[in-house]
Amino acid sequence: MTEKDLPSSSKAQAIAAEVRRRIVDREWRQGDRIPDEAELAVSFGVARATVNKALQLLADEGLLYRKRRAGTHVAVNPARKATLTIPIVREQVEQAGMVYSHRLVAQKTAPLPPEVAARMALAAGSPLIHVRSVHFGDDAPYQFEDRWINPVAAPGVESVDFNRLNPNEWLVRNFPWSRADMNFRAENADATDARMLETRQGTALLVLERTTWNDLGAITSVRLAFRPGYNMVAIP
Amino acid sequence: MTEKDLPSSSKAQAIAAEVRRRIVDREWRQGDRIPDEAELAVSFGVARATVNKALQLLADEGLLYRKRRAGTHVAVNPARKATLTIPIVREQVEQAGMVYSHRLVAQKTAPLPPEVAARMALAAGSPLIHVRSVHFGDDAPYQFEDRWINPVAAPGVESVDFNRLNPNEWLVRNFPWSRADMNFRAENADATDARMLETRQGTALLVLERTTWNDLGAITSVRLAFRPGYNMVAIP
DNA sequence: TCGCAAAATAAGTTTAGACATAGAGTGTTA
DNA sequence: TAACACTCTATGTCTAAACTTATTTTGCGA
């Protein structure tokens, strides 16, 4: 067993691909312990660090389970991971070949409602900037955005005109976050959603809710309702 | 500018954290070019490989943009990524502290409908195994699974009794995939969804659709409809 | 037989050094 | 001035060697 052909770009990736193949082809079965890094390094004719990199990759994918001293095993129930890219709406729309536009529906300071306060770990009733806007692709509603922005963590919000630059981009450019939590679900469109997205009340909408933080606390909490039929793609 | 305190486990992670901090605190601003690896290595008192690892990490996160010769820049519009873990349903239910059970609704060989055929790149009408089952948590419907399995890519399916082991686990254990595509959306429950998930027709449901492949072709294509109100969490 | 400490081992991480390579910058020439 | 080839540089990747650390195994003693 010496070096294989190198179909992929780097040696590490080639080794990862070969190990993946052995697993998929059931040469190495679920639960099996695979040869240790040193052995693989010899058999592939590379340094151990290179094998390590390859195996780390597969472990991140969830295909391998590694433990010190115990060795590397093929995962029994590979709970595979998928990556979601959350792009800037405008870029997403433009990439789909549509013309982007957005309409600011409301921008005002308002007392924070309790359920948003809970998500942001702030006191209910605190004065936050409440922004609602709709993003369009070729003049059809694409996404309805309902956002609360904390002027403490994002100083300067009060005096921004979100008609020019949409809140998403303004925040992304000016307030990188250090922590975020994000989740999504399906919701039946309420009256507002329906009006904003030009659809009927009750239509199933994919809703993404995200709260971001920096050292000063919660920056923003947003609810994004996508247009009916929107399909989110995840890459394994 | 010498070494900082090392809050995290490894040096690479500590450096990544420090760089992240400088970006979040706007010491390094969007679009700025940051010092090159060699310089950072000196200022942090580590080897270049360690700095490289740290910066790679942040580039994967989408926070940095790196190009040969041009250097490393702070991303202008950081389209951040989030990771979804798609666990085995049973494990997910049990982790939530509920008792798992599942009910096989149907298991038969049937001609492949056109839209599924398209997803699997197979000829419509091919005989595939069609399995429908419901997963329960504490006797409440948790997920409705509608799955097509290709006996060519997954030999042995014909003779498996999915009453004992659910199709998801059987496949995961026996047919690791090499490629998958996955996407999700919101759908209004149709009559079948409603019956299976014990809800009303029209209820918004989070639907995940996934097709997996190995060398022999498409293994399986599945539509998972989650119980109403289900919340999917993504980790940044 | 049980409990515990010591030894062994495999992964995890780092280092210094080397070479590869994309691609920005520069200078030459038509 | 534009097209082209050349140079140079920052990242990308790999290596060999060492050290660290979690965990299993072993072996000793009660």
Coordinates of C-alpha atoms (C1' of nucleotides) in Angstrom, one line a residue:
Chain A
M1 CA 0.0 0.0 0.0
T2 CA 1.9 3.1 -1.2
E3 CA 0.9 6.5 -2.4
K4 CA -2.3 6.7 -4.4
D5 CA -3.0 9.1 -7.3
L6 CA -3.6 12.6 -6.2
P7 CA -6.9 13.6 -7.7
S8 CA -7.4 16.7 -5.5
S9 CA -5.3 19.9 -5.2
S10 CA -3.3 19.4 -2.0
K11 CA -1.9 16.3 -0.5
A12 CA -4.0 16.7 2.6
Q13 CA -7.2 16.9 0.6
A14 CA -6.1 14.0 -1.5
I15 CA -5.7 11.9 1.6
A16 CA -9.0 13.1 3.0
A17 CA -10.7 12.1 -0.3
E18 CA -9.0 8.6 -0.2
V19 CA -10.1 8.0 3.4
R20 CA -13.6 9.2 2.6
R21 CA -13.6 6.7 -0.3
R22 CA -12.6 3.9 1.9
I23 CA -15.4 4.7 4.3
V24 CA -18.0 5.1 1.6
D25 CA -16.8 1.9 -0.1
R26 CA -17.0 0.2 3.3
E27 CA -13.4 -0.9 3.4
W28 CA -13.4 0.7 6.8
R29 CA -16.8 0.2 8.4
Q30 CA -18.7 2.2 11.0
G31 CA -17.1 1.8 14.3
D32 CA -13.8 0.5 13.0
R33 CA -10.6 1.8 14.3
I34 CA -8.5 3.1 11.5
P35 CA -4.7 3.0 11.4
D36 CA -3.1 5.7 13.4
E37 CA -1.6 8.9 12.0
A38 CA 2.0 7.6 12.0
E39 CA 1.1 4.5 10.1
L40 CA -1.0 6.4 7.5
A41 CA 1.8 8.9 7.1
V42 CA 4.1 6.1 6.2
S43 CA 1.7 4.3 3.9
F44 CA 0.8 7.6 2.1
G45 CA 4.4 8.7 2.1
V46 CA 3.7 12.1 3.7
A47 CA 4.5 13.7 7.1
R48 CA 2.3 13.0 10.0
A49 CA 1.1 16.7 10.1
T50 CA -0.4 16.2 6.7
V51 CA -2.3 13.1 7.7
N52 CA -3.4 15.0 10.8
K53 CA -4.8 17.8 8.7
A54 CA -6.7 15.4 6.5
L55 CA -8.2 13.5 9.4
Q56 CA -9.1 16.7 11.2
L57 CA -11.1 17.7 8.1
L58 CA -13.0 14.5 8.1
A59 CA -13.6 14.7 11.9
D60 CA -15.0 18.2 11.4
E61 CA -17.3 16.7 8.7
G62 CA -18.5 14.3 11.3
L63 CA -17.3 11.2 9.5
L64 CA -14.5 10.3 11.9
Y65 CA -14.4 10.3 15.7
R66 CA -11.0 11.0 17.2
K67 CA -9.9 10.7 20.8
R68 CA -6.4 10.9 22.2
R69 CA -4.8 7.6 22.9
A70 CA -8.0 5.7 21.8
G71 CA -7.3 6.4 18.1
T72 CA -9.5 7.4 15.2
H73 CA -12.7 5.6 14.5
V74 CA -15.2 5.7 11.8
A75 CA -18.3 7.5 13.3
V76 CA -21.1 5.1 14.0
N77 CA -23.9 7.6 13.5
P78 CA -22.4 10.3 11.5
A79 CA -24.5 13.3 12.4
R80 CA -23.3 15.2 9.4
K81 CA -23.0 19.0 9.3
A82 CA -24.1 21.5 6.8
T83 CA -23.0 25.0 6.3
L84 CA -25.4 27.8 5.6
T85 CA -24.1 31.0 4.1
I86 CA -26.1 34.0 5.2
P87 CA -25.3 36.5 2.6
I88 CA -26.2 40.2 2.4
V89 CA -29.7 40.3 0.9
R90 CA -28.7 42.6 -1.9
E91 CA -25.8 40.4 -3.0
Q92 CA -28.1 37.4 -2.9
V93 CA -30.8 39.1 -5.0
E94 CA -28.2 40.4 -7.5
Q95 CA -26.5 37.0 -7.7
A96 CA -29.9 35.6 -8.8
G97 CA -29.8 38.1 -11.7
M98 CA -32.5 40.3 -10.3
V99 CA -32.5 44.1 -9.7
Y100 CA -32.4 44.9 -6.0
S101 CA -34.3 47.6 -4.3
H102 CA -35.5 48.1 -0.8
R103 CA -38.2 50.1 0.9
L104 CA -38.0 51.4 4.4
V105 CA -41.4 50.9 6.0
A106 CA -40.7 52.4 9.4
Q107 CA -37.8 53.7 11.4
K108 CA -38.4 55.0 14.9
T109 CA -37.3 54.7 18.5
A110 CA -39.7 52.5 20.5
P111 CA -39.9 50.6 23.8
L112 CA -38.6 47.1 23.4
P113 CA -41.3 44.4 23.6
P114 CA -40.8 41.7 26.2
E115 CA -40.1 38.7 23.8
V116 CA -37.4 40.6 21.9
A117 CA -36.0 41.9 25.2
A118 CA -35.6 38.3 26.3
R119 CA -33.7 37.4 23.2
M120 CA -31.4 40.4 23.6
A121 CA -31.0 40.1 27.3
L122 CA -32.1 43.7 27.7
A123 CA -34.8 45.2 29.9
A124 CA -38.2 45.3 28.3
G125 CA -39.3 48.8 27.5
S126 CA -35.7 50.1 26.8
P127 CA -35.7 52.6 24.0
L128 CA -34.4 50.8 20.9
I129 CA -34.4 51.7 17.2
H130 CA -37.1 49.7 15.5
V131 CA -36.7 49.4 11.7
R132 CA -38.9 47.6 9.3
S133 CA -38.1 47.3 5.7
V134 CA -38.9 45.1 2.6
H135 CA -36.2 43.9 0.2
F136 CA -37.3 43.5 -3.4
G137 CA -35.9 41.5 -6.3
D138 CA -37.2 42.8 -9.7
D139 CA -39.9 44.7 -7.8
A140 CA -41.3 41.5 -6.2
P141 CA -41.0 41.3 -2.4
Y142 CA -38.1 39.1 -1.4
Q143 CA -37.7 39.5 2.3
F144 CA -39.4 41.4 5.0
E145 CA -37.1 42.5 7.8
D146 CA -38.2 43.5 11.3
R147 CA -35.3 44.7 13.3
W148 CA -34.5 46.2 16.7
I149 CA -31.1 47.9 17.1
N150 CA -29.5 48.7 20.4
P151 CA -28.0 52.3 20.3
V152 CA -25.8 51.4 23.3
A153 CA -24.0 48.6 21.4
A154 CA -24.3 50.4 18.0
P155 CA -23.8 54.1 18.7
G156 CA -24.7 56.3 15.8
V157 CA -27.8 54.4 14.8
E158 CA -30.1 57.2 15.8
S159 CA -28.8 59.4 13.1
V160 CA -28.6 57.0 10.2
D161 CA -31.0 57.3 7.3
F162 CA -31.8 53.7 6.3
N163 CA -33.5 54.8 3.1
R164 CA -30.0 55.1 1.6
L165 CA -28.2 52.1 3.0
N166 CA -30.2 49.2 4.3
P167 CA -29.9 48.4 8.0
N168 CA -28.4 45.0 7.3
E169 CA -25.5 46.4 5.3
W170 CA -25.0 49.4 7.6
L171 CA -24.6 47.1 10.6
V172 CA -22.5 44.5 8.9
R173 CA -20.1 47.2 7.8
N174 CA -20.0 49.1 11.0
F175 CA -20.6 46.6 13.8
P176 CA -19.0 43.3 13.4
W177 CA -20.3 40.9 16.0
S178 CA -18.4 38.5 18.2
R179 CA -21.3 36.3 19.1
A180 CA -24.6 35.5 17.4
D181 CA -27.4 33.1 17.8
M182 CA -29.6 32.1 15.0
N183 CA -32.5 29.9 14.3
F184 CA -35.2 29.4 11.9
R185 CA -38.7 28.0 11.6
A186 CA -41.8 28.1 9.5
E187 CA -44.6 30.5 10.4
N188 CA -48.0 31.3 8.9
A189 CA -48.0 34.8 7.6
D190 CA -49.8 37.2 9.8
A191 CA -51.6 40.3 8.4
T192 CA -48.4 42.4 8.4
D193 CA -46.3 39.7 6.8
A194 CA -48.9 39.1 4.1
R195 CA -49.2 42.8 3.3
M196 CA -45.4 43.3 3.1
L197 CA -44.8 40.2 1.1
E198 CA -47.8 40.7 -1.1
T199 CA -49.3 37.3 -0.3
R200 CA -52.2 35.9 1.6
Q201 CA -52.5 35.6 5.3
G202 CA -51.6 32.1 6.5
T203 CA -49.1 31.4 3.7
A204 CA -46.1 29.4 5.1
L205 CA -43.0 31.6 5.4
L206 CA -39.5 30.7 6.2
V207 CA -38.5 32.9 9.1
L208 CA -34.9 33.4 10.3
E209 CA -34.3 35.0 13.6
R210 CA -30.9 36.3 14.6
T211 CA -29.4 38.2 17.5
T212 CA -25.9 39.5 17.4
W213 CA -23.6 40.7 20.2
N214 CA -20.4 42.6 20.8
D215 CA -18.6 43.6 24.0
L216 CA -21.2 46.2 24.7
G217 CA -24.1 43.8 24.6
A218 CA -26.7 42.9 22.1
I219 CA -26.3 44.9 18.9
T220 CA -29.4 43.8 17.0
S221 CA -32.2 41.3 16.9
V222 CA -33.9 40.7 13.6
R223 CA -36.7 38.6 12.2
L224 CA -36.4 37.9 8.5
A225 CA -39.4 36.6 6.7
F226 CA -38.6 35.3 3.3
R227 CA -41.0 35.4 0.4
P228 CA -43.3 32.4 0.0
G229 CA -41.6 29.4 -1.6
Y230 CA -38.2 30.6 -0.7
N231 CA -35.7 27.8 -0.7
M232 CA -32.6 27.9 1.6
V233 CA -29.7 25.8 0.4
A234 CA -27.2 24.2 2.8
I235 CA -23.8 22.9 1.7
P236 CA -22.5 19.8 3.4
Chain B
M1 CA 3.3 44.9 20.8
T2 CA 4.3 41.6 22.3
E3 CA 2.4 38.5 23.3
K4 CA -1.1 38.9 24.8
D5 CA -2.6 36.8 27.5
L6 CA -3.8 33.4 26.2
P7 CA -7.4 33.1 27.1
S8 CA -8.1 30.2 24.9
S9 CA -6.8 26.7 24.7
S10 CA -4.3 26.7 21.9
K11 CA -2.0 29.5 20.7
A12 CA -3.7 29.5 17.3
Q13 CA -7.1 30.0 18.9
A14 CA -5.8 32.6 21.2
I15 CA -4.4 34.5 18.2
A16 CA -7.6 34.1 16.3
A17 CA -9.5 35.5 19.3
E18 CA -7.2 38.4 19.5
V19 CA -7.5 39.2 15.8
R20 CA -11.3 38.8 16.0
R21 CA -11.2 41.3 18.9
R22 CA -9.2 43.8 16.9
I23 CA -11.8 43.6 14.2
V24 CA -14.8 43.8 16.4
D25 CA -13.2 46.7 18.3
R26 CA -12.5 48.4 15.0
E27 CA -8.8 48.6 15.5
W28 CA -8.7 47.0 12.1
R29 CA -11.5 48.2 9.9
Q30 CA -13.4 46.6 7.1
G31 CA -11.3 46.6 4.0
D32 CA -8.1 47.3 5.9
R33 CA -5.1 45.2 5.0
I34 CA -3.7 43.6 8.1
P35 CA 0.0 42.9 8.8
D36 CA 1.3 39.8 7.0
E37 CA 1.8 36.4 8.6
A38 CA 5.5 36.9 9.1
E39 CA 5.0 40.2 11.0
L40 CA 2.2 38.8 13.1
A41 CA 4.3 35.8 13.9
V42 CA 7.0 38.0 15.3
S43 CA 4.7 40.3 17.2
F44 CA 2.8 37.3 18.8
G45 CA 6.1 35.5 19.3
V46 CA 5.0 32.3 17.5
A47 CA 5.8 30.5 14.3
R48 CA 4.3 31.6 11.0
A49 CA 2.5 28.3 10.7
T50 CA 0.6 29.1 13.9
V51 CA -0.5 32.5 12.6
N52 CA -1.5 30.9 9.4
K53 CA -3.7 28.4 11.2
A54 CA -5.4 31.2 13.1
L55 CA -6.0 33.4 10.1
Q56 CA -7.3 30.4 8.0
L57 CA -9.8 29.9 10.8
L58 CA -11.1 33.5 10.5
A59 CA -11.1 33.3 6.8
D60 CA -13.3 30.2 7.0
E61 CA -15.6 32.2 9.2
G62 CA -15.8 34.8 6.5
L63 CA -14.3 37.5 8.6
L64 CA -11.0 37.8 6.6
Y65 CA -10.3 37.7 3.0
R66 CA -7.0 36.3 1.9
K67 CA -5.3 36.3 -1.4
R68 CA -1.7 35.5 -2.4
R69 CA 0.6 38.4 -2.8
A70 CA -2.3 40.8 -2.0
G71 CA -2.3 40.0 1.7
T72 CA -5.0 39.5 4.2
H73 CA -7.8 42.0 4.4
V74 CA -10.7 42.4 6.8
A75 CA -13.8 41.4 4.8
V76 CA -16.0 44.3 3.7
N77 CA -19.3 42.5 3.7
P78 CA -18.7 39.5 5.9
A79 CA -21.2 37.0 4.7
R80 CA -21.0 35.0 7.8
K81 CA -21.5 31.3 7.8
A82 CA -23.5 29.1 10.2
T83 CA -23.3 25.4 10.8
L84 CA -26.3 23.2 11.0
T85 CA -26.0 19.8 12.6
I86 CA -28.4 17.4 11.2
P87 CA -28.6 14.7 13.9
I88 CA -30.2 11.4 13.9
V89 CA -33.9 12.1 14.8
R90 CA -33.9 9.6 17.6
E91 CA -30.8 11.2 19.2
Q92 CA -32.3 14.6 18.8
V93 CA -35.5 13.5 20.5
E94 CA -33.8 11.7 23.3
Q95 CA -31.4 14.7 23.9
A96 CA -34.5 16.8 24.4
G97 CA -35.4 14.5 27.2
M98 CA -38.3 12.8 25.4
V99 CA -39.1 9.2 24.8
Y100 CA -38.5 8.3 21.2
S101 CA -40.7 6.0 19.1
H102 CA -41.5 5.7 15.4
R103 CA -44.3 4.3 13.4
L104 CA -43.9 3.0 9.9
V105 CA -46.7 4.2 7.8
A106 CA -45.9 2.5 4.5
Q107 CA -43.0 0.6 2.9
K108 CA -43.4 -0.6 -0.7
T109 CA -41.8 -0.6 -4.1
A110 CA -43.3 2.0 -6.3
P111 CA -42.5 3.9 -9.5
L112 CA -40.5 7.0 -8.9
P113 CA -42.6 10.2 -9.4
P114 CA -41.1 12.8 -11.9
E115 CA -40.1 15.5 -9.4
V116 CA -38.3 13.1 -7.1
A117 CA -36.7 11.5 -10.2
A118 CA -35.3 14.9 -11.2
R119 CA -33.7 15.4 -7.8
M120 CA -32.1 12.0 -7.9
A121 CA -31.1 12.1 -11.5
L122 CA -32.9 8.9 -12.2
A123 CA -35.5 7.9 -14.7
A124 CA -39.0 8.7 -13.7
G125 CA -41.0 5.4 -13.1
S126 CA -37.9 3.4 -11.9
P127 CA -38.9 1.0 -9.2
L128 CA -37.7 2.5 -5.9
I129 CA -38.5 1.7 -2.3
H130 CA -40.9 4.3 -0.9
V131 CA -41.0 4.6 2.9
R132 CA -43.1 6.8 5.0
S133 CA -42.9 7.0 8.7
V134 CA -43.5 9.3 11.6
H135 CA -41.1 10.0 14.5
F136 CA -42.5 10.7 17.9
G137 CA -41.2 12.4 21.0
D138 CA -43.3 11.5 24.1
D139 CA -46.0 10.2 21.8
A140 CA -46.4 13.5 20.0
P141 CA -45.5 13.6 16.3
Y142 CA -42.1 15.1 15.9
Q143 CA -41.2 14.6 12.2
F144 CA -42.9 13.1 9.2
E145 CA -40.5 11.4 6.8
D146 CA -41.3 10.6 3.2
R147 CA -38.4 8.8 1.6
W148 CA -37.4 7.1 -1.6
I149 CA -34.5 4.7 -1.6
N150 CA -32.6 3.5 -4.6
P151 CA -32.0 -0.3 -4.4
V152 CA -29.2 0.1 -6.9
A153 CA -27.1 2.4 -4.7
A154 CA -28.3 0.8 -1.5
P155 CA -28.5 -3.0 -2.2
G156 CA -30.3 -4.9 0.5
V157 CA -33.1 -2.3 1.1
E158 CA -35.7 -4.6 -0.4
S159 CA -35.4 -7.0 2.5
V160 CA -35.1 -4.6 5.5
D161 CA -37.9 -4.3 8.0
F162 CA -38.1 -0.7 8.9
N163 CA -40.4 -1.4 11.8
R164 CA -37.4 -2.4 13.8
L165 CA -34.8 0.2 12.8
N166 CA -35.9 3.4 11.2
P167 CA -34.8 4.1 7.6
N168 CA -32.7 7.1 8.5
E169 CA -30.5 5.1 10.9
W170 CA -30.3 2.0 8.7
L171 CA -29.1 4.2 5.8
V172 CA -26.7 6.2 7.9
R173 CA -25.2 3.1 9.3
N174 CA -25.0 1.1 6.1
F175 CA -24.6 3.7 3.3
P176 CA -22.4 6.6 4.0
W177 CA -22.7 9.1 1.2
S178 CA -20.0 11.0 -0.6
R179 CA -22.2 13.9 -1.8
A180 CA -25.4 15.4 -0.7
D181 CA -27.6 18.3 -1.4
M182 CA -29.9 19.8 1.0
N183 CA -32.3 22.6 1.3
F184 CA -35.2 23.7 3.3
R185 CA -38.2 25.9 3.1
A186 CA -41.6 26.5 4.6
E187 CA -44.7 24.7 3.4
N188 CA -48.3 24.8 4.3
A189 CA -49.3 21.3 5.6
D190 CA -51.3 19.3 3.1
A191 CA -53.9 16.8 4.1
T192 CA -51.3 14.0 4.6
D193 CA -48.9 16.2 6.5
A194 CA -51.7 17.4 8.7
R195 CA -52.9 13.8 9.5
M196 CA -49.4 12.5 10.2
L197 CA -48.3 15.4 12.4
E198 CA -51.7 15.7 14.0
T199 CA -52.3 19.3 13.1
R200 CA -54.5 21.3 10.8
Q201 CA -54.2 21.6 7.1
G202 CA -52.4 24.8 6.2
T203 CA -50.2 25.0 9.2
A204 CA -46.7 26.3 8.4
L205 CA -44.2 23.4 8.5
L206 CA -40.4 23.5 8.2
V207 CA -39.5 21.1 5.5
L208 CA -36.0 19.8 4.8
E209 CA -35.3 18.0 1.6
R210 CA -32.1 16.0 1.2
T211 CA -30.7 13.8 -1.5
T212 CA -27.6 11.8 -0.9
W213 CA -25.2 10.0 -3.4
N214 CA -22.5 7.5 -3.5
D215 CA -20.4 6.1 -6.4
L216 CA -23.4 4.0 -7.6
G217 CA -25.7 7.0 -7.9
A218 CA -28.4 8.6 -5.8
I219 CA -29.0 6.6 -2.6
T220 CA -32.0 8.3 -1.2
S221 CA -34.1 11.4 -1.4
V222 CA -36.1 12.4 1.6
R223 CA -38.6 15.1 2.6
L224 CA -38.7 15.7 6.3
A225 CA -41.6 17.7 7.6
F226 CA -41.1 18.9 11.2
R227 CA -43.8 19.3 13.7
P228 CA -45.4 22.8 13.8
G229 CA -43.4 25.4 15.7
Y230 CA -40.2 23.4 15.3
N231 CA -37.1 25.6 15.7
M232 CA -33.9 24.8 13.9
V233 CA -30.8 26.2 15.5
A234 CA -27.7 27.2 13.6
I235 CA -24.3 27.7 15.2
P236 CA -22.2 30.5 13.8
Chain C
dT1 C1' -10.8 -8.9 43.5
dC2 C1' -10.7 -4.1 43.7
dG3 C1' -8.5 0.4 43.6
dC4 C1' -4.9 3.2 42.3
dA5 C1' -0.6 4.8 40.4
dA6 C1' 2.5 4.4 36.7
dA7 C1' 3.5 3.5 31.9
dA8 C1' 2.4 3.7 27.3
dT9 C1' 0.2 5.5 23.3
dA10 C1' -2.3 8.3 19.9
dA11 C1' -3.9 12.5 19.0
dG12 C1' -3.0 17.7 19.5
dT13 C1' 0.0 21.4 18.9
dT14 C1' 3.9 24.0 17.8
dT15 C1' 8.4 25.1 15.4
dA16 C1' 11.8 26.3 11.9
dG17 C1' 12.7 25.8 7.6
dA18 C1' 11.7 25.0 2.8
dC19 C1' 9.5 25.2 -1.6
dA20 C1' 5.3 26.2 -4.6
dT21 C1' 2.3 29.5 -6.6
dA22 C1' -1.1 33.2 -7.5
dG23 C1' -1.1 37.5 -8.8
dA24 C1' 0.2 42.5 -8.0
dG25 C1' 3.7 45.5 -9.5
dT26 C1' 7.2 46.9 -12.8
dG27 C1' 9.7 47.7 -16.7
dT28 C1' 10.4 46.9 -21.7
dT29 C1' 9.0 47.1 -26.2
dA30 C1' 6.1 47.4 -30.3
Chain D
dT1 C1' -0.1 53.9 -24.9
dA2 C1' -1.1 49.3 -24.7
dA3 C1' 0.5 44.6 -24.6
dC4 C1' 3.6 41.6 -22.7
dA5 C1' 7.0 39.3 -20.0
dC6 C1' 9.5 39.3 -15.8
dT7 C1' 10.1 39.9 -10.9
dC8 C1' 8.8 39.9 -6.3
dT9 C1' 6.0 38.9 -2.4
dA10 C1' 2.4 37.1 0.7
dT11 C1' -0.1 33.2 1.2
dG12 C1' -0.4 28.0 0.6
dT13 C1' 1.5 23.8 1.7
dC14 C1' 4.6 20.4 3.4
dT15 C1' 8.2 18.3 6.4
dA16 C1' 10.7 16.4 10.3
dA17 C1' 11.1 16.8 14.8
dA18 C1' 9.8 17.8 19.3
dC19 C1' 6.8 18.4 23.1
dT20 C1' 2.0 18.2 25.4
dT21 C1' -1.9 16.0 27.0
dA22 C1' -5.9 13.0 27.4
dT23 C1' -6.9 8.4 28.1
dT24 C1' -6.2 3.6 28.1
dT25 C1' -3.7 -0.2 29.7
dT26 C1' -1.0 -2.4 32.8
dG27 C1' 0.7 -3.8 36.9
dC28 C1' 1.2 -3.4 41.8
dG29 C1' -0.4 -3.7 46.3
dA30 C1' -4.1 -3.9 49.7

